[in-house]
Amino acid sequence: MDMNFMSSRTAPGNAAPQPLPDLRGMTLPELGAFAVAHGEPVYRGRQLAAWVHARGVGSVERMTDLPEALRARLASQAAITSLHVAHRAEADGGDTIKYLLACADGSTVESVFMRYDDGRRSVCVSTQVGCAMACSFCATGLAGLTRNLTAAEIVDQVHAVQRDLGERVNHVVFMGMGEPLANYDATVRAVRLLAAPYGLRLSARHLTVSTVGLAPQIDRLAGERLPITLAVSLHAATDAVRSRLVPINRQFPLDVLLAACRRYGDATRRRLTFEYVLLAGENDGADDARALGARLRGLLGHVNLIPWNPVPGMPHRRPSASAISRFARTVGGYGVATTVRLERGVEIMAACGQLRRAQTPGIRPRRIAPAVG
Ligand code: SAH
């Protein structure tokens, strides 16, 4: 069976616990097949989809148009992943809300809701518990990877926020904890479920997947025919600097990565976003800006400069506002569109991985405070 829609919840009373099929991770055809396999008419699949994907309910008891006997059977034979709010922190007058959400096995992940004046309601979702990429400036990477999230756990982050706020989300960015393309199947399944006409019906154009730059998976994603936005975390324009900040660059150096980006743009005709976290004295010099402009000139994409969000204990500094705008001007001089990311939620540690670290006493920094003994 496709493990992408199995839950971490298990059937009660079994000697060897078997994961239950997770309705939240199933497409409409899979829900239909599930219904038929349980002796129900295929149209039950559509009813289930309306509950788990469009309304995002957390339990079968709420599925009032299903016969009681079926509800009882579902309650014991299927799971509906529903993350619960373990912690929430508000900033920007309530327009930024950071959630720590708990999975059935007790793992926690971060999701951030952002409300904008132009009507955008965005959720930043996590794709893994922790992360294996170990980028030098990122809080998530400090504790390493615990496990992949299932597609159900990814999409339910959006439902969990909607359940909590009673407000509709219209944009989703895959920029929380983890590397989406290292959890490829669950990420692509989650994208399809979020965009599905029987689900939240999010426009694929309002879905952004951010990657550290796994070149082979970028090629694979280009073949999915999903009109989503791909964001690539570049952070440097020379291999020497990038390998220091983003260790995976040693495996997929800039030439390899940018060739994949070019192919992605050619195949999808979609403009890429290049993310560039600015770190004072490390990648924010005039040389860095010129190298970046020269590398990206002629590529179908734009640069999003992100002033580093400080992580306590990390030996980086964010550049001054004038250094940031000088950098943006230099890159722009190469004809490469450049914007500076609007900052949200700095006071609630909205940068990836920070809230979980602060809330989880067991998570210990790996490199900045080596264990003694
Ligand atoms: N693994 C994916 C997505 C998660 S991180 C990726 O690397 O793209 C989302 C973005 O936030 C990445 O560009 C990442 O480099 C950036 N980021 C991580 N920690 C940050 C921090 N402390 N300040 C600013 N940006 C950060």
mmCIF file of C-alpha atoms and ligand atoms in Angstrom:
data_model
loop_
_atom_site.group_PDB
_atom_site.id
_atom_site.type_symbol
_atom_site.label_atom_id
_atom_site.label_comp_id
_atom_site.label_asym_id
_atom_site.label_seq_id
_atom_site.Cartn_x
_atom_site.Cartn_y
_atom_site.Cartn_z
ATOM 1 C CA MET A 1 0.000 0.000 0.000
ATOM 2 C CA ASP A 2 1.112 3.560 -0.672
ATOM 3 C CA MET A 3 2.504 4.661 2.679
ATOM 4 C CA ASN A 4 1.756 8.247 1.839
ATOM 5 C CA PHE A 5 -1.703 7.958 3.173
ATOM 6 C CA MET A 6 -1.033 5.840 6.201
ATOM 7 C CA SER A 7 -1.359 7.487 9.569
ATOM 8 C CA SER A 8 0.860 7.251 12.602
ATOM 9 C CA ARG A 9 -2.330 6.329 14.499
ATOM 10 C CA THR A 10 -2.692 2.589 14.927
ATOM 11 C CA ALA A 11 -5.613 0.205 15.253
ATOM 12 C CA PRO A 12 -6.537 -0.405 18.903
ATOM 13 C CA GLY A 13 -5.878 -3.733 20.571
ATOM 14 C CA ASN A 14 -3.475 -5.182 18.046
ATOM 15 C CA ALA A 15 -0.406 -7.037 19.216
ATOM 16 C CA ALA A 16 1.646 -5.588 16.376
ATOM 17 C CA PRO A 17 0.253 -2.087 15.784
ATOM 18 C CA GLN A 18 -0.665 -1.479 12.138
ATOM 19 C CA PRO A 19 -0.955 2.070 10.880
ATOM 20 C CA LEU A 20 -4.500 2.972 9.881
ATOM 21 C CA PRO A 21 -5.337 4.402 6.460
ATOM 22 C CA ASP A 22 -5.472 8.179 6.814
ATOM 23 C CA LEU A 23 -8.450 9.760 5.073
ATOM 24 C CA ARG A 24 -6.781 13.208 5.228
ATOM 25 C CA GLY A 25 -4.023 11.989 2.926
ATOM 26 C CA MET A 26 -6.255 10.411 0.254
ATOM 27 C CA THR A 27 -7.314 11.853 -3.082
ATOM 28 C CA LEU A 28 -10.948 11.676 -4.197
ATOM 29 C CA PRO A 29 -10.419 8.497 -6.286
ATOM 30 C CA GLU A 30 -8.627 6.885 -3.333
ATOM 31 C CA LEU A 31 -11.469 7.830 -0.980
ATOM 32 C CA GLY A 32 -13.943 6.334 -3.454
ATOM 33 C CA ALA A 33 -11.911 3.120 -3.622
ATOM 34 C CA PHE A 34 -11.688 3.069 0.169
ATOM 35 C CA ALA A 35 -15.470 3.365 0.448
ATOM 36 C CA VAL A 36 -16.025 0.551 -2.065
ATOM 37 C CA ALA A 37 -13.491 -1.669 -0.274
ATOM 38 C CA HIS A 38 -15.608 -1.193 2.861
ATOM 39 C CA GLY A 39 -18.799 -2.232 1.105
ATOM 40 C CA GLU A 40 -20.072 1.318 0.569
ATOM 41 C CA PRO A 41 -21.173 3.025 -2.656
ATOM 42 C CA VAL A 42 -18.452 4.974 -4.436
ATOM 43 C CA TYR A 43 -20.226 8.319 -3.832
ATOM 44 C CA ARG A 44 -19.296 8.037 -0.156
ATOM 45 C CA GLY A 45 -15.826 9.028 -1.347
ATOM 46 C CA ARG A 46 -17.156 12.431 -2.371
ATOM 47 C CA GLN A 47 -18.838 12.879 1.015
ATOM 48 C CA LEU A 48 -15.625 11.936 2.806
ATOM 49 C CA ALA A 49 -13.623 14.343 0.618
ATOM 50 C CA ALA A 50 -15.998 17.180 1.473
ATOM 51 C CA TRP A 51 -15.467 16.537 5.186
ATOM 52 C CA VAL A 52 -11.732 15.892 5.302
ATOM 53 C CA HIS A 53 -10.490 18.178 2.503
ATOM 54 C CA ALA A 54 -13.042 20.976 2.035
ATOM 55 C CA ARG A 55 -14.305 21.431 5.594
ATOM 56 C CA GLY A 56 -11.227 20.022 7.290
ATOM 57 C CA VAL A 57 -13.112 18.430 10.170
ATOM 58 C CA GLY A 58 -11.146 16.557 12.791
ATOM 59 C CA SER A 59 -13.362 13.554 13.521
ATOM 60 C CA VAL A 60 -15.928 11.214 11.979
ATOM 61 C CA GLU A 61 -18.539 12.187 14.562
ATOM 62 C CA ARG A 62 -18.902 15.475 12.701
ATOM 63 C CA MET A 63 -19.761 13.710 9.411
ATOM 64 C CA THR A 64 -23.481 13.973 9.911
ATOM 65 C CA ASP A 65 -24.567 12.866 6.418
ATOM 66 C CA LEU A 66 -22.964 9.436 6.831
ATOM 67 C CA PRO A 67 -24.930 6.519 8.313
ATOM 68 C CA GLU A 68 -24.192 5.904 11.979
ATOM 69 C CA ALA A 69 -22.881 2.359 11.319
ATOM 70 C CA LEU A 70 -20.398 3.668 8.774
ATOM 71 C CA ARG A 71 -19.212 6.380 11.136
ATOM 72 C CA ALA A 72 -18.610 3.772 13.837
ATOM 73 C CA ARG A 73 -16.650 1.624 11.395
ATOM 74 C CA LEU A 74 -14.574 4.573 10.205
ATOM 75 C CA ALA A 75 -13.774 5.562 13.765
ATOM 76 C CA SER A 76 -12.042 2.232 14.354
ATOM 77 C CA GLN A 77 -10.678 1.512 10.863
ATOM 78 C CA ALA A 78 -9.420 4.856 9.609
ATOM 79 C CA ALA A 79 -7.531 7.825 10.924
ATOM 80 C CA ILE A 80 -8.134 11.484 10.097
ATOM 81 C CA THR A 81 -4.952 13.304 10.939
ATOM 82 C CA SER A 82 -5.843 16.374 12.992
ATOM 83 C CA LEU A 83 -2.957 18.257 14.488
ATOM 84 C CA HIS A 84 -3.628 20.010 17.737
ATOM 85 C CA VAL A 85 -2.425 23.418 18.779
ATOM 86 C CA ALA A 86 0.323 22.866 21.351
ATOM 87 C CA HIS A 87 1.315 26.532 21.486
ATOM 88 C CA ARG A 88 0.465 29.763 19.694
ATOM 89 C CA ALA A 89 2.149 33.152 19.702
ATOM 90 C CA GLU A 90 0.840 36.358 18.120
ATOM 91 C CA ALA A 91 2.728 39.295 16.664
ATOM 92 C CA ASP A 92 2.087 42.272 14.384
ATOM 93 C CA GLY A 93 -1.185 43.021 16.180
ATOM 94 C CA GLY A 94 -2.499 39.512 15.580
ATOM 95 C CA ASP A 95 -1.704 39.528 11.840
ATOM 96 C CA THR A 96 1.107 37.011 12.344
ATOM 97 C CA ILE A 97 0.379 33.917 14.403
ATOM 98 C CA LYS A 98 2.943 31.256 14.959
ATOM 99 C CA TYR A 99 1.695 27.780 15.821
ATOM 100 C CA LEU A 100 3.407 24.796 17.311
ATOM 101 C CA LEU A 101 1.253 21.882 16.146
ATOM 102 C CA ALA A 102 1.381 18.380 17.620
ATOM 103 C CA CYS A 103 1.080 15.187 15.544
ATOM 104 C CA ALA A 104 -0.464 11.925 16.788
ATOM 105 C CA ASP A 105 2.967 10.568 17.803
ATOM 106 C CA GLY A 106 3.740 13.687 19.830
ATOM 107 C CA SER A 107 6.137 15.217 17.285
ATOM 108 C CA THR A 108 5.697 18.961 16.950
ATOM 109 C CA VAL A 109 6.051 21.178 13.899
ATOM 110 C CA GLU A 110 5.778 24.894 13.282
ATOM 111 C CA SER A 111 3.302 26.659 11.034
ATOM 112 C CA VAL A 112 2.899 30.419 10.658
ATOM 113 C CA PHE A 113 -0.266 32.276 9.649
ATOM 114 C CA MET A 114 0.132 35.714 8.059
ATOM 115 C CA ARG A 115 -2.671 38.155 7.244
ATOM 116 C CA TYR A 116 -1.928 40.940 4.742
ATOM 117 C CA ASP A 117 -3.777 44.154 3.873
ATOM 118 C CA ASP A 118 -4.290 43.039 0.267
ATOM 119 C CA GLY A 119 -6.485 40.116 1.404
ATOM 120 C CA ARG A 120 -3.802 37.474 1.380
ATOM 121 C CA ARG A 121 -4.146 34.900 4.154
ATOM 122 C CA SER A 122 -1.038 32.797 4.044
ATOM 123 C CA VAL A 123 0.139 29.746 5.963
ATOM 124 C CA CYS A 124 3.756 28.664 6.025
ATOM 125 C CA VAL A 125 3.840 24.870 6.457
ATOM 126 C CA SER A 126 6.512 22.404 7.557
ATOM 127 C CA THR A 127 7.296 19.256 5.568
ATOM 128 C CA GLN A 128 9.563 17.425 8.025
ATOM 129 C CA VAL A 129 10.075 17.141 11.775
ATOM 130 C CA GLY A 130 13.478 18.815 11.913
ATOM 131 C CA CYS A 131 15.758 18.964 8.889
ATOM 132 C CA ALA A 132 18.875 17.173 7.681
ATOM 133 C CA MET A 133 20.278 20.066 5.606
ATOM 134 C CA ALA A 134 22.116 21.842 8.448
ATOM 135 C CA CYS A 135 22.280 25.293 6.820
ATOM 136 C CA SER A 136 24.603 27.370 8.984
ATOM 137 C CA PHE A 137 22.103 30.121 9.857
ATOM 138 C CA CYS A 138 18.897 28.102 10.330
ATOM 139 C CA ALA A 139 17.485 27.074 13.711
ATOM 140 C CA THR A 140 15.671 23.999 12.337
ATOM 141 C CA GLY A 141 18.860 22.390 11.120
ATOM 142 C CA LEU A 142 20.433 22.473 14.568
ATOM 143 C CA ALA A 143 18.703 19.365 15.880
ATOM 144 C CA GLY A 144 18.821 17.303 12.685
ATOM 145 C CA LEU A 145 16.011 15.317 11.087
ATOM 146 C CA THR A 146 13.532 13.285 13.134
ATOM 147 C CA ARG A 147 11.179 12.116 10.382
ATOM 148 C CA ASN A 148 9.234 13.070 7.277
ATOM 149 C CA LEU A 149 5.709 14.374 7.662
ATOM 150 C CA THR A 150 2.924 12.564 5.815
ATOM 151 C CA ALA A 151 0.908 14.427 3.180
ATOM 152 C CA ALA A 152 -1.978 14.426 5.673
ATOM 153 C CA GLU A 153 0.196 16.103 8.307
ATOM 154 C CA ILE A 154 1.279 18.722 5.778
ATOM 155 C CA VAL A 155 -2.228 19.630 4.567
ATOM 156 C CA ASP A 156 -3.694 19.477 8.059
ATOM 157 C CA GLN A 157 -1.447 22.351 9.120
ATOM 158 C CA VAL A 158 -3.635 24.534 6.893
ATOM 159 C CA HIS A 159 -6.840 22.993 8.249
ATOM 160 C CA ALA A 160 -5.580 23.331 11.840
ATOM 161 C CA VAL A 161 -5.048 27.069 11.345
ATOM 162 C CA GLN A 162 -8.471 27.431 9.720
ATOM 163 C CA ARG A 163 -10.088 25.452 12.545
ATOM 164 C CA ASP A 164 -8.378 27.680 15.086
ATOM 165 C CA LEU A 165 -9.124 31.019 13.406
ATOM 166 C CA GLY A 166 -12.317 30.333 11.476
ATOM 167 C CA GLU A 167 -10.716 32.216 8.627
ATOM 168 C CA ARG A 168 -10.014 31.026 5.083
ATOM 169 C CA VAL A 169 -6.457 30.637 3.945
ATOM 170 C CA ASN A 170 -5.709 31.480 0.296
ATOM 171 C CA HIS A 171 -1.921 31.080 0.025
ATOM 172 C CA VAL A 172 0.362 28.319 1.261
ATOM 173 C CA VAL A 173 4.147 28.497 1.301
ATOM 174 C CA PHE A 174 6.222 25.379 1.976
ATOM 175 C CA MET A 175 8.864 27.305 3.902
ATOM 176 C CA GLY A 176 8.546 25.933 7.415
ATOM 177 C CA MET A 177 10.659 23.230 8.992
ATOM 178 C CA GLY A 178 12.285 20.707 6.706
ATOM 179 C CA GLU A 179 13.273 20.326 3.074
ATOM 180 C CA PRO A 180 10.149 19.743 0.943
ATOM 181 C CA LEU A 181 11.972 18.055 -1.931
ATOM 182 C CA ALA A 182 13.678 15.615 0.463
ATOM 183 C CA ASN A 183 10.115 14.504 1.286
ATOM 184 C CA TYR A 184 9.129 14.617 -2.348
ATOM 185 C CA ASP A 185 6.100 12.315 -2.603
ATOM 186 C CA ALA A 186 4.330 13.719 0.451
ATOM 187 C CA THR A 187 5.027 17.293 -0.674
ATOM 188 C CA VAL A 188 3.644 16.765 -4.186
ATOM 189 C CA ARG A 189 0.633 14.893 -2.804
ATOM 190 C CA ALA A 190 -0.002 17.750 -0.352
ATOM 191 C CA VAL A 191 0.210 20.308 -3.168
ATOM 192 C CA ARG A 192 -2.352 18.339 -5.208
ATOM 193 C CA LEU A 193 -4.696 17.954 -2.223
ATOM 194 C CA LEU A 194 -4.541 21.672 -1.384
ATOM 195 C CA ALA A 195 -5.334 22.596 -4.984
ATOM 196 C CA ALA A 196 -7.964 19.875 -5.522
ATOM 197 C CA PRO A 197 -11.441 21.072 -6.622
ATOM 198 C CA TYR A 198 -12.980 18.856 -3.906
ATOM 199 C CA GLY A 199 -10.699 20.335 -1.221
ATOM 200 C CA LEU A 200 -9.591 23.833 -0.304
ATOM 201 C CA ARG A 201 -9.398 24.737 -4.020
ATOM 202 C CA LEU A 202 -6.276 26.801 -3.538
ATOM 203 C CA SER A 203 -4.965 28.175 -6.795
ATOM 204 C CA ALA A 204 -1.693 26.407 -7.640
ATOM 205 C CA ARG A 205 -0.343 29.870 -8.385
ATOM 206 C CA HIS A 206 -0.825 30.640 -4.702
ATOM 207 C CA LEU A 207 1.297 27.679 -3.613
ATOM 208 C CA THR A 208 5.049 28.152 -3.222
ATOM 209 C CA VAL A 209 7.495 25.322 -2.580
ATOM 210 C CA SER A 210 10.886 26.410 -1.287
ATOM 211 C CA THR A 211 13.910 24.155 -1.738
ATOM 212 C CA VAL A 212 17.480 24.188 -0.529
ATOM 213 C CA GLY A 213 18.375 23.223 -4.110
ATOM 214 C CA LEU A 214 18.112 19.455 -4.648
ATOM 215 C CA ALA A 215 18.789 19.566 -8.409
ATOM 216 C CA PRO A 216 17.467 16.103 -9.393
ATOM 217 C CA GLN A 217 14.184 16.713 -7.563
ATOM 218 C CA ILE A 218 13.828 20.121 -9.243
ATOM 219 C CA ASP A 219 13.914 18.281 -12.583
ATOM 220 C CA ARG A 220 11.390 15.773 -11.300
ATOM 221 C CA LEU A 221 9.094 18.565 -10.097
ATOM 222 C CA ALA A 222 9.266 20.213 -13.520
ATOM 223 C CA GLY A 223 7.630 17.064 -14.910
ATOM 224 C CA GLU A 224 4.633 17.202 -12.533
ATOM 225 C CA ARG A 225 2.876 19.938 -14.522
ATOM 226 C CA LEU A 226 1.939 21.848 -11.392
ATOM 227 C CA PRO A 227 1.724 25.619 -11.975
ATOM 228 C CA ILE A 228 3.127 26.343 -8.512
ATOM 229 C CA THR A 229 5.914 28.790 -7.688
ATOM 230 C CA LEU A 230 9.307 27.302 -6.982
ATOM 231 C CA ALA A 231 11.586 29.204 -4.619
ATOM 232 C CA VAL A 232 15.247 28.242 -4.468
ATOM 233 C CA SER A 233 17.372 29.084 -1.433
ATOM 234 C CA LEU A 234 20.505 30.388 -3.083
ATOM 235 C CA HIS A 235 22.129 32.503 -0.339
ATOM 236 C CA ALA A 236 25.430 32.827 -2.235
ATOM 237 C CA ALA A 237 26.685 33.155 -5.798
ATOM 238 C CA THR A 238 30.025 31.357 -5.428
ATOM 239 C CA ASP A 239 30.547 27.736 -4.467
ATOM 240 C CA ALA A 240 33.081 28.675 -1.796
ATOM 241 C CA VAL A 241 30.569 30.817 0.105
ATOM 242 C CA ARG A 242 27.527 28.651 -0.602
ATOM 243 C CA SER A 243 29.178 25.421 0.546
ATOM 244 C CA ARG A 244 29.927 27.121 3.855
ATOM 245 C CA LEU A 245 26.348 28.294 4.397
ATOM 246 C CA VAL A 246 24.445 25.468 2.683
ATOM 247 C CA PRO A 247 26.380 22.199 3.016
ATOM 248 C CA ILE A 248 24.294 20.388 0.350
ATOM 249 C CA ASN A 249 26.003 22.691 -2.169
ATOM 250 C CA ARG A 250 28.955 20.287 -2.066
ATOM 251 C CA GLN A 251 26.674 17.694 -3.632
ATOM 252 C CA PHE A 252 24.798 20.017 -6.004
ATOM 253 C CA PRO A 253 27.086 22.975 -6.727
ATOM 254 C CA LEU A 254 25.846 26.201 -8.291
ATOM 255 C CA ASP A 255 26.392 25.230 -11.933
ATOM 256 C CA VAL A 256 24.386 22.033 -11.443
ATOM 257 C CA LEU A 257 21.669 23.778 -9.425
ATOM 258 C CA LEU A 258 21.257 26.737 -11.792
ATOM 259 C CA ALA A 259 21.169 24.427 -14.818
ATOM 260 C CA ALA A 260 18.251 22.599 -13.157
ATOM 261 C CA CYS A 261 16.593 25.965 -12.452
ATOM 262 C CA ARG A 262 16.984 26.958 -16.095
ATOM 263 C CA ARG A 263 15.408 23.678 -17.216
ATOM 264 C CA TYR A 264 12.584 24.188 -14.704
ATOM 265 C CA GLY A 265 11.878 27.644 -16.112
ATOM 266 C CA ASP A 266 11.998 26.349 -19.706
ATOM 267 C CA ALA A 267 9.672 23.438 -18.931
ATOM 268 C CA THR A 268 7.104 25.324 -16.833
ATOM 269 C CA ARG A 269 7.462 28.930 -18.073
ATOM 270 C CA ARG A 270 7.097 29.843 -14.403
ATOM 271 C CA ARG A 271 9.296 32.511 -12.880
ATOM 272 C CA LEU A 272 11.502 31.198 -10.084
ATOM 273 C CA THR A 273 12.149 33.002 -6.830
ATOM 274 C CA PHE A 274 15.727 33.004 -5.565
ATOM 275 C CA GLU A 275 15.886 33.454 -1.814
ATOM 276 C CA TYR A 276 18.996 35.064 -0.427
ATOM 277 C CA VAL A 277 19.421 35.401 3.344
ATOM 278 C CA LEU A 278 21.747 38.336 4.008
ATOM 279 C CA LEU A 279 24.473 37.715 6.594
ATOM 280 C CA ALA A 280 26.747 40.640 7.438
ATOM 281 C CA GLY A 281 30.333 40.147 6.328
ATOM 282 C CA GLU A 282 29.594 36.705 4.845
ATOM 283 C CA ASN A 283 27.518 37.094 1.684
ATOM 284 C CA ASP A 284 26.465 40.766 1.624
ATOM 285 C CA GLY A 285 29.469 42.454 0.004
ATOM 286 C CA ALA A 286 29.620 44.320 -3.318
ATOM 287 C CA ASP A 287 31.463 41.332 -4.839
ATOM 288 C CA ASP A 288 28.702 38.987 -3.697
ATOM 289 C CA ALA A 289 26.026 41.237 -5.193
ATOM 290 C CA ARG A 290 27.888 41.478 -8.511
ATOM 291 C CA ALA A 291 28.461 37.711 -8.636
ATOM 292 C CA LEU A 292 24.754 37.150 -7.953
ATOM 293 C CA GLY A 293 23.641 39.595 -10.645
ATOM 294 C CA ALA A 294 26.028 38.031 -13.178
ATOM 295 C CA ARG A 295 24.900 34.485 -12.359
ATOM 296 C CA LEU A 296 21.185 35.208 -12.596
ATOM 297 C CA ARG A 297 21.195 37.595 -15.526
ATOM 298 C CA GLY A 298 18.891 36.207 -18.226
ATOM 299 C CA LEU A 299 17.329 33.584 -15.954
ATOM 300 C CA LEU A 300 13.548 33.501 -15.586
ATOM 301 C CA GLY A 301 13.421 34.571 -11.965
ATOM 302 C CA HIS A 302 13.728 37.249 -9.334
ATOM 303 C CA VAL A 303 15.681 37.661 -6.117
ATOM 304 C CA ASN A 304 14.058 37.909 -2.706
ATOM 305 C CA LEU A 305 16.529 39.273 -0.161
ATOM 306 C CA ILE A 306 15.845 38.127 3.403
ATOM 307 C CA PRO A 307 17.542 39.961 6.252
ATOM 308 C CA TRP A 308 18.696 37.188 8.591
ATOM 309 C CA ASN A 309 16.321 36.571 11.472
ATOM 310 C CA PRO A 310 18.654 36.223 14.454
ATOM 311 C CA VAL A 311 18.859 32.826 16.144
ATOM 312 C CA PRO A 312 20.213 33.150 19.683
ATOM 313 C CA GLY A 313 23.694 31.692 19.969
ATOM 314 C CA MET A 314 24.438 31.663 16.243
ATOM 315 C CA PRO A 315 27.512 33.587 15.161
ATOM 316 C CA HIS A 316 25.867 35.539 12.319
ATOM 317 C CA ARG A 317 24.788 39.164 12.075
ATOM 318 C CA ARG A 318 22.179 40.810 9.926
ATOM 319 C CA PRO A 319 23.414 43.654 7.707
ATOM 320 C CA SER A 320 22.348 47.272 8.218
ATOM 321 C CA ALA A 321 19.375 48.631 6.285
ATOM 322 C CA SER A 322 21.701 50.667 4.069
ATOM 323 C CA ALA A 323 23.856 47.623 3.273
ATOM 324 C CA ILE A 324 20.696 45.729 2.323
ATOM 325 C CA SER A 325 19.470 48.407 -0.057
ATOM 326 C CA ARG A 326 22.945 48.810 -1.569
ATOM 327 C CA PHE A 327 23.030 45.063 -2.218
ATOM 328 C CA ALA A 328 19.557 45.166 -3.798
ATOM 329 C CA ARG A 329 20.569 48.077 -6.070
ATOM 330 C CA THR A 330 23.704 46.296 -7.273
ATOM 331 C CA VAL A 331 21.845 43.083 -8.127
ATOM 332 C CA GLY A 332 19.078 45.112 -9.774
ATOM 333 C CA GLY A 333 21.730 46.786 -11.921
ATOM 334 C CA TYR A 334 22.140 43.480 -13.744
ATOM 335 C CA GLY A 335 18.508 43.568 -14.834
ATOM 336 C CA VAL A 336 17.535 41.036 -12.167
ATOM 337 C CA ALA A 337 14.318 41.971 -10.330
ATOM 338 C CA THR A 338 15.101 42.223 -6.618
ATOM 339 C CA THR A 339 12.876 42.697 -3.585
ATOM 340 C CA VAL A 340 13.538 42.741 0.155
ATOM 341 C CA ARG A 341 11.269 40.467 2.171
ATOM 342 C CA LEU A 342 8.855 42.184 4.470
ATOM 343 C CA GLU A 343 9.609 41.033 7.977
ATOM 344 C CA ARG A 344 6.975 39.340 10.031
ATOM 345 C CA GLY A 345 6.878 38.105 13.575
ATOM 346 C CA VAL A 346 10.482 38.750 14.558
ATOM 347 C CA GLU A 347 9.445 39.081 18.207
ATOM 348 C CA ILE A 348 7.804 35.632 18.197
ATOM 349 C CA MET A 349 10.749 33.965 16.515
ATOM 350 C CA ALA A 350 8.861 33.411 13.289
ATOM 351 C CA ALA A 351 11.952 32.221 11.448
ATOM 352 C CA CYS A 352 11.914 28.560 10.803
ATOM 353 C CA GLY A 353 12.617 26.238 13.739
ATOM 354 C CA GLN A 354 12.920 28.865 16.429
ATOM 355 C CA LEU A 355 9.640 28.432 18.284
ATOM 356 C CA ARG A 356 9.969 24.656 18.443
ATOM 357 C CA ARG A 357 13.439 25.027 19.854
ATOM 358 C CA ALA A 358 12.296 27.461 22.485
ATOM 359 C CA GLN A 359 9.318 25.298 23.456
ATOM 360 C CA THR A 360 11.069 21.926 23.474
ATOM 361 C CA PRO A 361 13.600 21.563 26.252
ATOM 362 C CA GLY A 362 14.960 18.335 24.742
ATOM 363 C CA ILE A 363 16.126 19.988 21.543
ATOM 364 C CA ARG A 364 19.738 20.884 21.947
ATOM 365 C CA PRO A 365 21.864 22.827 19.518
ATOM 366 C CA ARG A 366 24.242 20.538 17.659
ATOM 367 C CA ARG A 367 27.076 22.772 16.615
ATOM 368 C CA ILE A 368 26.905 25.941 18.604
ATOM 369 C CA ALA A 369 27.040 24.282 22.021
ATOM 370 C CA PRO A 370 28.699 20.900 21.669
ATOM 371 C CA ALA A 371 27.773 18.365 24.332
ATOM 372 C CA VAL A 372 30.393 17.957 27.004
ATOM 373 C CA GLY A 373 31.706 14.558 28.045
HETATM 374 N N1 SAH B 1 14.350 23.783 3.223
HETATM 375 C C1 SAH B 1 13.680 24.745 2.389
HETATM 376 C C2 SAH B 1 12.476 25.409 3.025
HETATM 377 C C3 SAH B 1 12.529 25.796 4.472
HETATM 378 S S1 SAH B 1 13.423 27.248 4.941
HETATM 379 C C4 SAH B 1 14.683 25.763 1.894
HETATM 380 O O1 SAH B 1 15.839 25.686 2.263
HETATM 381 O O2 SAH B 1 14.308 26.602 1.082
HETATM 382 C C5 SAH B 1 12.627 28.603 4.150
HETATM 383 C C6 SAH B 1 13.559 29.777 3.916
HETATM 384 O O3 SAH B 1 13.901 30.416 5.156
HETATM 385 C C7 SAH B 1 14.891 29.354 3.286
HETATM 386 O O4 SAH B 1 15.250 30.259 2.274
HETATM 387 C C8 SAH B 1 15.832 29.436 4.469
HETATM 388 O O5 SAH B 1 17.160 29.566 4.053
HETATM 389 C C9 SAH B 1 15.294 30.640 5.217
HETATM 390 N N2 SAH B 1 15.734 30.767 6.612
HETATM 391 C C10 SAH B 1 16.019 29.781 7.499
HETATM 392 N N3 SAH B 1 16.405 30.297 8.676
HETATM 393 C C11 SAH B 1 16.373 31.645 8.555
HETATM 394 C C12 SAH B 1 16.661 32.732 9.441
HETATM 395 N N4 SAH B 1 17.074 32.532 10.683
HETATM 396 N N5 SAH B 1 16.505 33.978 8.954
HETATM 397 C C13 SAH B 1 16.062 34.183 7.692
HETATM 398 N N6 SAH B 1 15.765 33.215 6.828
HETATM 399 C C14 SAH B 1 15.931 31.943 7.246
#
